[in-house]
Short mmCIF file of C-alpha atoms in Angstrom, two decimals:
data_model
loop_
_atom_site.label_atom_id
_atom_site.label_comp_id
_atom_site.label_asym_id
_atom_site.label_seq_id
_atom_site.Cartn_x
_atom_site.Cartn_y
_atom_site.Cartn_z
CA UNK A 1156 35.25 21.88 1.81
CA UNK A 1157 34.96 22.13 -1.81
CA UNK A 1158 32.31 19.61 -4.03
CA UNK A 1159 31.37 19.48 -7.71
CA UNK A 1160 27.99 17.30 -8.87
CA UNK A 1161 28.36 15.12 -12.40
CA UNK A 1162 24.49 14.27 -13.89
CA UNK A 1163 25.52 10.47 -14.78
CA UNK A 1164 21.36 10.40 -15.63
CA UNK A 1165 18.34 12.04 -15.31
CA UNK A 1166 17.80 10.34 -11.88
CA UNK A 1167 21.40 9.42 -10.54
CA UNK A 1168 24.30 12.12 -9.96
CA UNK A 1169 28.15 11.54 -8.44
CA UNK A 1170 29.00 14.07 -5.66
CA UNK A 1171 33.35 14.93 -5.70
CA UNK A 1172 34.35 16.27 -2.38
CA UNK A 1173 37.56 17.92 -0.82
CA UNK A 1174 38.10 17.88 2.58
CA UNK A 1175 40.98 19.75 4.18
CA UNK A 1176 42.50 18.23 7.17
CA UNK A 1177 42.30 20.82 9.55
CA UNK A 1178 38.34 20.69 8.90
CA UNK A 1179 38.25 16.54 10.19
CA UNK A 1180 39.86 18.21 13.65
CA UNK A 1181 36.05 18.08 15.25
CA UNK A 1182 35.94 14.16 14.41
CA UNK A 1183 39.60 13.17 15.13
CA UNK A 1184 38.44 14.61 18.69
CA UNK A 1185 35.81 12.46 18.94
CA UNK A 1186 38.07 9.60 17.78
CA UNK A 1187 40.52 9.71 20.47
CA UNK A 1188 38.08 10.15 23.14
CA UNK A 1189 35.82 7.33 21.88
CA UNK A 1190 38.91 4.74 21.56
CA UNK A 1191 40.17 6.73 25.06
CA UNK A 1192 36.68 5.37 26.67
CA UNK A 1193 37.05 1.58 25.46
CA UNK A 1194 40.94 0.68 26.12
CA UNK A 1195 43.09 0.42 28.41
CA UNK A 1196 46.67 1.20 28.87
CA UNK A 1197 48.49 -0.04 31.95
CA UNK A 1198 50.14 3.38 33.40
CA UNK A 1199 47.58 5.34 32.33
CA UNK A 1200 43.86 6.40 34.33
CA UNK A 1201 41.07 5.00 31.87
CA UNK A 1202 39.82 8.14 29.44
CA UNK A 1203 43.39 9.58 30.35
CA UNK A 1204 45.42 8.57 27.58
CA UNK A 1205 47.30 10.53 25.47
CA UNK A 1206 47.02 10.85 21.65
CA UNK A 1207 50.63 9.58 21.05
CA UNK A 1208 50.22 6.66 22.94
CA UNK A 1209 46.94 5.68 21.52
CA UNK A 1210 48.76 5.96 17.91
CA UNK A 1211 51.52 4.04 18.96
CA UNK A 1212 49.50 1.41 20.77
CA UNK A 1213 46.66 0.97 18.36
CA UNK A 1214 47.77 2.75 14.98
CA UNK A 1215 47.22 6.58 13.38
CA UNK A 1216 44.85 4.30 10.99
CA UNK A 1217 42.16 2.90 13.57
CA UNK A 1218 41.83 7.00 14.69
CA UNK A 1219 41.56 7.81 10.89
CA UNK A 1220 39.13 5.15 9.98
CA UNK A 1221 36.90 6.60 13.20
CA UNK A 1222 37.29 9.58 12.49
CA UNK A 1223 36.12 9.62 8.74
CA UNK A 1224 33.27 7.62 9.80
CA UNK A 1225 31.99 10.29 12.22
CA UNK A 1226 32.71 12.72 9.40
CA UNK A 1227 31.58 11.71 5.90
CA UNK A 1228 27.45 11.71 6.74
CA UNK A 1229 28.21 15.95 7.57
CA UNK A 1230 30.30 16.49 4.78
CA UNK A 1231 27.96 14.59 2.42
CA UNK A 1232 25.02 16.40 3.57
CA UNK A 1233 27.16 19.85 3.48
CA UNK A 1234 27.60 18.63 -0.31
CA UNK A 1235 23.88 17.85 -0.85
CA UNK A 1236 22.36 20.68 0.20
CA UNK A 1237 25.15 22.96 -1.19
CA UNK A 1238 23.66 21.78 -4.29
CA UNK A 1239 20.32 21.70 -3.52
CA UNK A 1240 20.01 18.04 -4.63
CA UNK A 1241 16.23 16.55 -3.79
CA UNK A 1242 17.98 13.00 -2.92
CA UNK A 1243 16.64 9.52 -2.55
CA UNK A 1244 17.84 6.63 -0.55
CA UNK A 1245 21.52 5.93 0.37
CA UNK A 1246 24.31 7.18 -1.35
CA UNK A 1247 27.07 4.57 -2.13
CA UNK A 1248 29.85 6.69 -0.63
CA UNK A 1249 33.76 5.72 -2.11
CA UNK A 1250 37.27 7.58 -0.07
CA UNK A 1251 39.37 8.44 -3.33
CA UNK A 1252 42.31 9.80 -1.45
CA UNK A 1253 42.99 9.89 2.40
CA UNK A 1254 46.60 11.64 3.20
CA UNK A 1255 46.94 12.32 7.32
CA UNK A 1256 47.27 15.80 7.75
CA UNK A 1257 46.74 16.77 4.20
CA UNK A 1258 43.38 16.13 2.73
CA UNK A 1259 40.38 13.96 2.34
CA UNK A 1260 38.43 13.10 -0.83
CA UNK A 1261 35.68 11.20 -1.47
CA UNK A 1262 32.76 10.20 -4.06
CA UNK A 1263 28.85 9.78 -3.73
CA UNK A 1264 26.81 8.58 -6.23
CA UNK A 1265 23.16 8.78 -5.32
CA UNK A 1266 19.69 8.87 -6.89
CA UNK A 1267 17.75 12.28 -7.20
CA UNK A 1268 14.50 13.16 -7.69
CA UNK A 1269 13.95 13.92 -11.71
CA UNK A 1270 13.43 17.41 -12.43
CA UNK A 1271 9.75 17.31 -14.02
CA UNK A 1272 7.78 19.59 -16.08
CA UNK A 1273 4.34 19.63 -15.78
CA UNK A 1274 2.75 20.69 -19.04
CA UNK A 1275 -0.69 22.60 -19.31
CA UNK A 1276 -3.63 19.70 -17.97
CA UNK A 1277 -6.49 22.03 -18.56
CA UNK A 1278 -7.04 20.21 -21.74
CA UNK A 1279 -7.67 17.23 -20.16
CA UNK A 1280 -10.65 14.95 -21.27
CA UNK A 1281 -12.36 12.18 -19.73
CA UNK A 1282 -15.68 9.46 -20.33
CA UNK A 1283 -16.80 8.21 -17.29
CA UNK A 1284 -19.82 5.76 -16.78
CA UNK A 1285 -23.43 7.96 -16.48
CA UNK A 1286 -24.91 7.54 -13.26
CA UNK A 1287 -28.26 5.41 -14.09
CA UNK A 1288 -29.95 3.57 -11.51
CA UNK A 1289 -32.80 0.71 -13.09
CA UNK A 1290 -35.54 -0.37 -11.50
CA UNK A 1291 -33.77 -3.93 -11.63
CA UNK A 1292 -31.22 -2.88 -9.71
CA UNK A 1293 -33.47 -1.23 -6.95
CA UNK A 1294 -35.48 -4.48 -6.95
CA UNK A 1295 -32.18 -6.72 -6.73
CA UNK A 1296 -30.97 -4.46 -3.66
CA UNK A 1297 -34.78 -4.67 -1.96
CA UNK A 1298 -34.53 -8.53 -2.91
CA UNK A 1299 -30.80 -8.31 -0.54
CA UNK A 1300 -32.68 -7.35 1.98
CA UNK A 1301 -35.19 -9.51 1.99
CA UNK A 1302 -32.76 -12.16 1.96
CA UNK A 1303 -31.02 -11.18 4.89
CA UNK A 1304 -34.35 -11.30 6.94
CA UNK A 1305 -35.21 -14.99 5.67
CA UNK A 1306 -36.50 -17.40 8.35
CA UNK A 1307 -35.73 -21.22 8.36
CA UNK A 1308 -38.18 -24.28 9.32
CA UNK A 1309 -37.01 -27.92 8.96
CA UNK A 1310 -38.21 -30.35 6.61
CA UNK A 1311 -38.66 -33.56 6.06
CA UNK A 1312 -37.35 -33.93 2.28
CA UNK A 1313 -34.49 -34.51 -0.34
CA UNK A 1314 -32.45 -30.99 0.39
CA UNK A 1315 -32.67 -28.36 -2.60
CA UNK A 1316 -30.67 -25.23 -4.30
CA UNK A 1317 -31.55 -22.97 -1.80
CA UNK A 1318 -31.69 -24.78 1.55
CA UNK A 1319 -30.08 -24.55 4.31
CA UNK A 1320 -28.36 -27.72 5.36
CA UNK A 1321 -26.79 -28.85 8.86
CA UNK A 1322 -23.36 -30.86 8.04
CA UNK A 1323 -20.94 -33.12 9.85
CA UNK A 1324 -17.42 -32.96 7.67
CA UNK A 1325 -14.93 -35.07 7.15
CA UNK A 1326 -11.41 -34.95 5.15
CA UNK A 1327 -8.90 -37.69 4.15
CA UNK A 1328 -5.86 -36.87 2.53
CA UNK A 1329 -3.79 -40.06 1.41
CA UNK A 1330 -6.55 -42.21 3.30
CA UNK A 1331 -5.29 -40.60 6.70
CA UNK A 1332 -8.47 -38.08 8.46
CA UNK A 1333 -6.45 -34.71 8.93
CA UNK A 1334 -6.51 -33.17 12.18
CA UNK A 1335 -8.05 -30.21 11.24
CA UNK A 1336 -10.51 -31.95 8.69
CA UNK A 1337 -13.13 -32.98 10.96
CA UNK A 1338 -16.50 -30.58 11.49
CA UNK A 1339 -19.87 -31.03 13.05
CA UNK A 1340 -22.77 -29.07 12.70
CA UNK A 1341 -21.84 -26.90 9.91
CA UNK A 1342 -24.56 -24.38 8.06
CA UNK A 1343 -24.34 -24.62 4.53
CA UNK A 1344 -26.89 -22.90 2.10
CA UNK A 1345 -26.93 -24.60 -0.92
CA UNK A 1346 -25.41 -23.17 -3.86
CA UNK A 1347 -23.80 -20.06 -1.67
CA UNK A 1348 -20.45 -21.33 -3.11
CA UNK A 1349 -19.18 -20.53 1.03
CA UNK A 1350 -17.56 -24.05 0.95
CA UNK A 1351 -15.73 -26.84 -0.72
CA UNK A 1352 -16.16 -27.13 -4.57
CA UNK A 1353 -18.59 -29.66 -5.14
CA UNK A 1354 -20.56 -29.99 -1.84
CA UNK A 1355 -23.49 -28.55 -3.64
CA UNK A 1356 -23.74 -31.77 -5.84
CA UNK A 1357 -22.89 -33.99 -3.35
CA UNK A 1358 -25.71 -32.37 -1.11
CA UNK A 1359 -28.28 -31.87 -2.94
CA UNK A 1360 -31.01 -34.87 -3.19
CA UNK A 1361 -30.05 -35.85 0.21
CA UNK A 1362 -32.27 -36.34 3.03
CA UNK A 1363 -31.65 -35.80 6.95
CA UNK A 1364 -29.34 -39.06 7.71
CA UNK A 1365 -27.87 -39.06 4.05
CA UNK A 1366 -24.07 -39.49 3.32
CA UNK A 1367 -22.10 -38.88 0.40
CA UNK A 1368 -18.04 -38.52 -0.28
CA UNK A 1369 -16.60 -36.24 -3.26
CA UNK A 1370 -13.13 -35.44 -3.90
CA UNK A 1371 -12.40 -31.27 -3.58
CA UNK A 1372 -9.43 -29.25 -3.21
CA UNK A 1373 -8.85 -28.04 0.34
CA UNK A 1374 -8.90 -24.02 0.43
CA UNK A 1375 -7.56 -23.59 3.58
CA UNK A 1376 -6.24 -25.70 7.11
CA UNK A 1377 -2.82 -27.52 6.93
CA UNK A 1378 -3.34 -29.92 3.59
CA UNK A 1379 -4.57 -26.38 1.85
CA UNK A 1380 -4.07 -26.66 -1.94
CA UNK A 1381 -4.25 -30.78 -1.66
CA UNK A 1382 -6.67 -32.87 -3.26
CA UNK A 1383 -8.95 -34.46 -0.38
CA UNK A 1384 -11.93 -37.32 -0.23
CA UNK A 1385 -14.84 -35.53 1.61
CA UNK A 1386 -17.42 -37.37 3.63
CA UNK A 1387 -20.64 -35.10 4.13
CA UNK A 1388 -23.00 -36.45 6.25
CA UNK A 1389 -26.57 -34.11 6.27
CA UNK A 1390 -28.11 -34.07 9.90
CA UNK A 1391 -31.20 -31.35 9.13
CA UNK A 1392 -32.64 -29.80 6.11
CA UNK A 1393 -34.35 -26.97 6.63
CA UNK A 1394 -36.37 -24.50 3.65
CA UNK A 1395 -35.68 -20.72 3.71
CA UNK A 1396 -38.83 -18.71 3.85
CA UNK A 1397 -38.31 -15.09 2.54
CA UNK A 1398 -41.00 -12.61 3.85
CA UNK A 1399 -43.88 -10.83 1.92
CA UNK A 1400 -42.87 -7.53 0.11
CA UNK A 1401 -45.58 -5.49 1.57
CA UNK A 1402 -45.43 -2.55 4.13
CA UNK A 1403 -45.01 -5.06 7.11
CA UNK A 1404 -41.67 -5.73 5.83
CA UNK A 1405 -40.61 -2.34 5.39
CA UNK A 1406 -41.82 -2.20 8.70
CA UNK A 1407 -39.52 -4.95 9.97
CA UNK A 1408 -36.39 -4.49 8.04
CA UNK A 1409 -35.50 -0.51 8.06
CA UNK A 1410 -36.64 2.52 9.43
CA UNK A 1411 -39.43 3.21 6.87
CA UNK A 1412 -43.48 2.47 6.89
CA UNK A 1413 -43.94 1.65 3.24
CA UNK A 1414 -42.33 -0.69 0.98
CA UNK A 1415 -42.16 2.65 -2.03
CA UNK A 1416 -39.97 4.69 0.87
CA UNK A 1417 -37.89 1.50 1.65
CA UNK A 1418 -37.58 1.12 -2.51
CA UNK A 1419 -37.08 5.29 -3.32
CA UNK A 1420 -34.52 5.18 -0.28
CA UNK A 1421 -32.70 1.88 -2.02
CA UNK A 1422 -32.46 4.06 -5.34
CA UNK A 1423 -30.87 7.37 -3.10
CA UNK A 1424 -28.21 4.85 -1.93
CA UNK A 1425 -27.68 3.40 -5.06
CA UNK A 1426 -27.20 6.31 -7.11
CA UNK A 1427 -24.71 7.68 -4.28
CA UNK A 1428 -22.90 5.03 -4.70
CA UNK A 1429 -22.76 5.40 -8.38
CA UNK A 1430 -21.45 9.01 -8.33
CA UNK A 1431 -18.81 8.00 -5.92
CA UNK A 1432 -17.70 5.24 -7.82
CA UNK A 1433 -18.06 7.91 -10.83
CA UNK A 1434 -15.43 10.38 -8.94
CA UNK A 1435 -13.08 7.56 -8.31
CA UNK A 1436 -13.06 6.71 -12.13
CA UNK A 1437 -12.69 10.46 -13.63
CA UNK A 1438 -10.08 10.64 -11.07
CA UNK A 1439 -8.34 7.65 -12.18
CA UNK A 1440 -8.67 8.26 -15.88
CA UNK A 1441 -7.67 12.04 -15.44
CA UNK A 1442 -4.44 10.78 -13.51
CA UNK A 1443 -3.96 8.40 -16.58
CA UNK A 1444 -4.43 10.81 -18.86
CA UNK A 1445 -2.13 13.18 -16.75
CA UNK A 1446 0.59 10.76 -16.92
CA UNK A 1447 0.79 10.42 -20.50
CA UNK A 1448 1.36 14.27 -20.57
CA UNK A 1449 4.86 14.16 -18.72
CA UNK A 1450 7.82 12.41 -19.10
CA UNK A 1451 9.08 10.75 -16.18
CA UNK A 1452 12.71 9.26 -15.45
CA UNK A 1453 12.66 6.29 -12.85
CA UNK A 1454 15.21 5.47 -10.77
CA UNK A 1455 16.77 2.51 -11.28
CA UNK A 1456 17.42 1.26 -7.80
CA UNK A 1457 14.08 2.90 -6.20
CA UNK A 1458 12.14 0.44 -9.22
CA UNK A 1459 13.80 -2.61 -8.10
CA UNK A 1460 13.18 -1.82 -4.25
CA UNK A 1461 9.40 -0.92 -5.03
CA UNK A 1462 9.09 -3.93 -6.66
CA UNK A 1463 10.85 -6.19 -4.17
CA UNK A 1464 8.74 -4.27 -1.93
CA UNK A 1465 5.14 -5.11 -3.11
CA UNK A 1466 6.31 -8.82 -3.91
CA UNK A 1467 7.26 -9.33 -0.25
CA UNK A 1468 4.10 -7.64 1.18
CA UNK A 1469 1.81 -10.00 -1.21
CA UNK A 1470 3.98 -12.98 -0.61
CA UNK A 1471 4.15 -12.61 3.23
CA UNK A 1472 1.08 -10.90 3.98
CA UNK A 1473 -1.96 -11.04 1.87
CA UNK A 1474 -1.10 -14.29 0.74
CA UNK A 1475 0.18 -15.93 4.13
CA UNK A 1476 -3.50 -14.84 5.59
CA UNK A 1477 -4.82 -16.96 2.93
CA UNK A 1478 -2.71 -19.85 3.43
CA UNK A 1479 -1.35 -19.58 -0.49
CA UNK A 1480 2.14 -19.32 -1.96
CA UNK A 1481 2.97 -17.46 -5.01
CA UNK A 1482 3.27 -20.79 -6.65
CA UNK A 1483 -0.63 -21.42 -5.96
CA UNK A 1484 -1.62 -17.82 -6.50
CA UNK A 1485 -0.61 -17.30 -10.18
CA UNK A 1486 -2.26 -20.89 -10.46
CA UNK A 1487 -5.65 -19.57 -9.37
CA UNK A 1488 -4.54 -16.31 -11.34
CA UNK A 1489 -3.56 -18.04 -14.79
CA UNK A 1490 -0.71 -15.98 -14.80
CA UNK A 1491 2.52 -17.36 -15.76
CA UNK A 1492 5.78 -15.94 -13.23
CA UNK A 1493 7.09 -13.81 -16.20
CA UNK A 1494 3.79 -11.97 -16.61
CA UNK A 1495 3.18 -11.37 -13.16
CA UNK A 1496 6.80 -9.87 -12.45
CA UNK A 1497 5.74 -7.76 -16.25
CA UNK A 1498 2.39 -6.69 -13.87
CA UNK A 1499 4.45 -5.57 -10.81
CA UNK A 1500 7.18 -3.76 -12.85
CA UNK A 1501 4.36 -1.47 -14.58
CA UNK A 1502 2.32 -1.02 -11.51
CA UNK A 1503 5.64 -0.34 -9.40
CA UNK A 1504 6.59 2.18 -11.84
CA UNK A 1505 3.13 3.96 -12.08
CA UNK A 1506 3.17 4.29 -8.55
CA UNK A 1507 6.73 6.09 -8.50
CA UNK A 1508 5.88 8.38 -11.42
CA UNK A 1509 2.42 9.09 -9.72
CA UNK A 1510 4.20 10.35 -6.87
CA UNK A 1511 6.90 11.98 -8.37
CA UNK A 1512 4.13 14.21 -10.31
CA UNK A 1513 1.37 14.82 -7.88
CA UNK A 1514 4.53 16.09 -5.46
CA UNK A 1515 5.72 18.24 -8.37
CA UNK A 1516 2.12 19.53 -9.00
CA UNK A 1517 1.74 20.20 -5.12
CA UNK A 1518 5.24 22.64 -5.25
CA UNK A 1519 3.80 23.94 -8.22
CA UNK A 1520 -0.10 25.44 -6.97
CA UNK A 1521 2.02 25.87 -3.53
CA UNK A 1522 -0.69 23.65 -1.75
CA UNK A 1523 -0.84 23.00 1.93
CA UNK A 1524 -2.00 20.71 4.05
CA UNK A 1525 -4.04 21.85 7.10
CA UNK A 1526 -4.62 19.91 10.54
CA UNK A 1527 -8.30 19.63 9.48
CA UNK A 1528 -7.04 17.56 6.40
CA UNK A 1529 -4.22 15.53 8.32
CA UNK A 1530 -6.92 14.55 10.47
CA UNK A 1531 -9.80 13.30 8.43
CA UNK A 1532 -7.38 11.58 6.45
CA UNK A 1533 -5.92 9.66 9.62
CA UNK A 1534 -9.55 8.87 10.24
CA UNK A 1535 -9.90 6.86 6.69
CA UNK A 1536 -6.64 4.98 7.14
CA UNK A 1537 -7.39 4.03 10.80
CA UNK A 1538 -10.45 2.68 9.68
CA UNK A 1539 -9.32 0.88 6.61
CA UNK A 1540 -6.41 -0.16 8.88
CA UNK A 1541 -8.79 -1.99 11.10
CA UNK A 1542 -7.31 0.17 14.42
CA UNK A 1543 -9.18 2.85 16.63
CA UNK A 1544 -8.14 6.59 15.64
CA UNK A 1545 -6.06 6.64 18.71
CA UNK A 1546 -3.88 3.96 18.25
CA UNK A 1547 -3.06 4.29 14.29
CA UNK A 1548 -2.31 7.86 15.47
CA UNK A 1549 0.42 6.78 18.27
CA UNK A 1550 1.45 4.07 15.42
CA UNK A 1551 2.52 7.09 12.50
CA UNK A 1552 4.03 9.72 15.34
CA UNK A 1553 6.17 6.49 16.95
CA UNK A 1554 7.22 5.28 13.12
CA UNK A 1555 8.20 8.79 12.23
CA UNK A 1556 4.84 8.43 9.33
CA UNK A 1557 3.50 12.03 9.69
CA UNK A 1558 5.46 13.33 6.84
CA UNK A 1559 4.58 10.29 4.24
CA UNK A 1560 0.72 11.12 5.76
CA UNK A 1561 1.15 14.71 4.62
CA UNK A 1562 2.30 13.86 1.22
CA UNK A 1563 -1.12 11.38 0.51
CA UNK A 1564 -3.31 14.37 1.23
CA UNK A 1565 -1.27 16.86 -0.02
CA UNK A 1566 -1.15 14.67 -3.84
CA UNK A 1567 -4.85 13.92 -2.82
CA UNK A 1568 -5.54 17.41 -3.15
CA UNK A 1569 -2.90 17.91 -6.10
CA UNK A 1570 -5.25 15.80 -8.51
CA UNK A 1571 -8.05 17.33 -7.16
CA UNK A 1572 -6.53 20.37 -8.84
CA UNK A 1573 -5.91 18.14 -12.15
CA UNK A 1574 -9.58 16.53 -11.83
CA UNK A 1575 -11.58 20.07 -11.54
CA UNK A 1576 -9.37 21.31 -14.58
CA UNK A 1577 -10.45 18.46 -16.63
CA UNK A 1578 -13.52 17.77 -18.61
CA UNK A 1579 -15.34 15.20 -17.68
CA UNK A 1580 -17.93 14.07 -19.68
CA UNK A 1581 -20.37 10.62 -18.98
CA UNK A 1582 -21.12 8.29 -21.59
CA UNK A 1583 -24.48 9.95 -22.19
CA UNK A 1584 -22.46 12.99 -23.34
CA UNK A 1585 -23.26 14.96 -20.30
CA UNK A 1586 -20.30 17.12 -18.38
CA UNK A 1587 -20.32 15.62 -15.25
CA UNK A 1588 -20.13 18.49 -12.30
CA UNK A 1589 -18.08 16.46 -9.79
CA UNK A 1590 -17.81 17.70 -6.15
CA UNK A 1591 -14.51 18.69 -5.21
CA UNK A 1592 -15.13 17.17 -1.65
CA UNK A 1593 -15.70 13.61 -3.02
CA UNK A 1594 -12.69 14.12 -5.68
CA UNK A 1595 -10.53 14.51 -2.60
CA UNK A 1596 -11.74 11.45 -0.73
CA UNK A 1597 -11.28 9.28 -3.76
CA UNK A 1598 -7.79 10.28 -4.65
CA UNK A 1599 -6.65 10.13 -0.69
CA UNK A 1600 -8.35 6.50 -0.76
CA UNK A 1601 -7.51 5.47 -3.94
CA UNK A 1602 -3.47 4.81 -3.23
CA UNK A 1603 -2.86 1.41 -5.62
CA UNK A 1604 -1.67 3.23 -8.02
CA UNK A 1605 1.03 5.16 -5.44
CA UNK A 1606 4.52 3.69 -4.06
CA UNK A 1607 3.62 1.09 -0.99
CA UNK A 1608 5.03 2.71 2.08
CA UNK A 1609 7.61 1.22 2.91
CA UNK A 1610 9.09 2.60 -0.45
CA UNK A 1611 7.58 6.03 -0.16
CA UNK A 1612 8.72 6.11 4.37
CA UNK A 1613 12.70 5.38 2.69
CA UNK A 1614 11.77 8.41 0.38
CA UNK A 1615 10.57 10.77 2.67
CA UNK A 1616 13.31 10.08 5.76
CA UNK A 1617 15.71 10.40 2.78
CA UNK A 1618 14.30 13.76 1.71
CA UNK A 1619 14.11 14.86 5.55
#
């Protein structure tokens, strides 16, 4: 077998291949014994048949057309590797010449993986926000929890912002009650924004026995999206009574005695939580920056298949659950359909060229992944995934996911690299010190920016 490779782009190259006959003798073989197995010639034990019978009967062409089938997926991959091409997707494969007992040639045009050059990121320079915790926001989280230990009593008055009201519902569209439109003792806090727009209005300055009907959108049932007459009827009103801020609450809601351990263990959790979110955005802004530092080709064809990608799984899964249609979505959005397709072209594309240069950057420090790693990633996307451990394991090792799970911790730890490089500085002017430990959490969390899987699975059992 003899091949040549033409670069038709930085991302797409056409394979020419020569086949002598002699080397198709393996898969013409296989041919006759695969037609041998599913005819039948009278005078002739099934499986039995000779070769020049089967040519006469069914044609030299149908053994041919079998046999190049059986043999063009070796020869391409002979070609591929031969060249040590870093291929994605499926090649579209065209036979230029077939001659029996002569030769076979064919083409393959595929899309590669762009070769990359990743410049010097030491220089790298970041602002991220400064970790500052007020004593307004330690009272507003103490002020949470006091709300979440609030009692109720019934009243007997007009109900007020604030209250907790029990409701019988009831929705008309086109005069006709829907099905799913009637509800009885709903709990409704007033101005909670949990339910229909306008029920606070229509609520408030009623007493227990009032009635009042407002026209509202539906959000969700089988008239979602339609406009609807409500009837509210209130059955109970009944005050919310937050406890005292003294030690007895500490007491009550946590694990502390005093209300200045319940406050200075608020401010610890706050300030975590502000130095996380700080590692997340120096590791976002350093992967921006990082980008801008390297050109990278996209393929055509893996673009459009992202992008088709990440429309379907909004279309038929985040929005389904919501009972919304694209339609209604860039409605709520403001968006018009040109910008939105604009929004998931350039996020598409980040995500490809994210990939394509952590990857590059993890051949380049030679970094590994170790079972450790494989497994406290698996841990994070089980739980984000809303399965046990044990069953998102079985769930990657049955789809064939380990690899693509490699690769996320493997470019987790890749802009690690980039992010402990970098200076990062906080708006105060201060070089922030960031742990590496929490850089690599972030970046193996943080995957928006990164091909959705389906994309980056095609990729990888290309690649393999």
């Amino acid at each position: 077998m003899k091949s040549a490779v033409e670069t038709l782009n930085p991302t797409r190259v056409r394979l020419t291949v020569e086949v002598p006959f002699e080397e198709l003798k393996d898969s013409l073989d296989a041919a006759y014994k695969k037609i041998n197995q599913q005819v039948t010639v009278k005078g002739f034990r099934k499986g039995k048949i000779p070769a020049r019978v089967i040519d006469q009967r069914f044609g030299r062409g149908a053994v041919l057309e079998e046999a190049v089938n059986d043999a063009l997926p070796k020869f391409y991959t002979e070609a591929v590797n031969e060249a040590e091409l870093n291929v994605l997707g499926q090649p579209e494969v065209d036979i230029t010449e077939l001659k029996d007992n002569e030769t076979l040639n064919f083409t393959a045009e595929v899309d590669i993986r762009p070769a990359i050059e990743i410049p010097d990121y030491s220089g790298i320079e970041v602002e991220v926000d400064a970790v500052e915790v007020s004593d307004e926001d330690v009272d507003k989280a103490v002020e949470e929890l006091r709300e979440r230990f609030a009692s109720t009593s019934p009243v007997e008055r007009a109900a007020e912002d604030g209250d907790v009201v029990t409701i019988d519902l009831e929705a008309k569209v086109d005069g006709e009650v829907l099905e799913d439109g009637v509800a009885s003792g709903v709990s409704y806090t007033i101005g909670s924004g949990e339910l229909l727009e306008g029920i606070d209005e229509a609520v408030t300055g009623l007493e227990a026995g009032g009635e009042a009907t407002f026209t509202s959108e539906l959000k969700g049932g089988s008239a979602a999206g339609k406009e609807s007459e409500v009837t509210v009827k209130v059955t109970q009103v009944a005050a919310r009574e937050l406890p005292a801020l003294d030690d007895d609450f500490a007491q009550l809601a946590s694990e502390f005695d005093t209300l200045d351990e319940v406050k200075a263990d608020s401010r610890k959790r706050l300030e975590n939580m502000k130095q996380y979110d700080q590692a997340t955005q120096a590791q976002e802004r350093v992967l921006e920056k990082l980008l801008e530092l390297v050109e990278v080709p996209v393929p055509e064809k893996l673009l459009a298949d992202e992008i088709e990608t990440r429309k379907h799984n909004l279309v038929n899964h985040q929005l389904g659950q919501m009972g919304l249609d694209l339609a209604k979505y860039l409605e709520i959005q403001g968006k018009t359909e040109e910008e939105f397709d604009a929004e998931t072209k350039e996020q598409a594309e980040k995500g490809i060229k994210t990939q394509f240069v952590l990857d590059e950057l993890v051949n380049k420090e030679k970094l590994n992944v170790n079972q450790e790693e494989l497994t406290e990633h698996l841990m994070r996307r089980a739980q984000s995934s809303g399965m046990s451990p044990d069953q998102f394991a079985q769930a990657v090792v049955e789809g064939g996911q380990v690899p693509m799970l490699v690769g996320e911790v493997a470019r987790g730890k890749a802009l690690a690299v980039v992010v402990e490089a970098a200076t990062v500085k906080d708006t105060n002017g201060e070089v922030v010190d960031l742990d590496d430990e929490e850089e690599e959490t972030a970046a193996a969390e943080g995957e928006q920016t990164e091909p959705s899987d389906s994309a980056e699975e095609k990729a990888e059992k290309t690649e393999a």
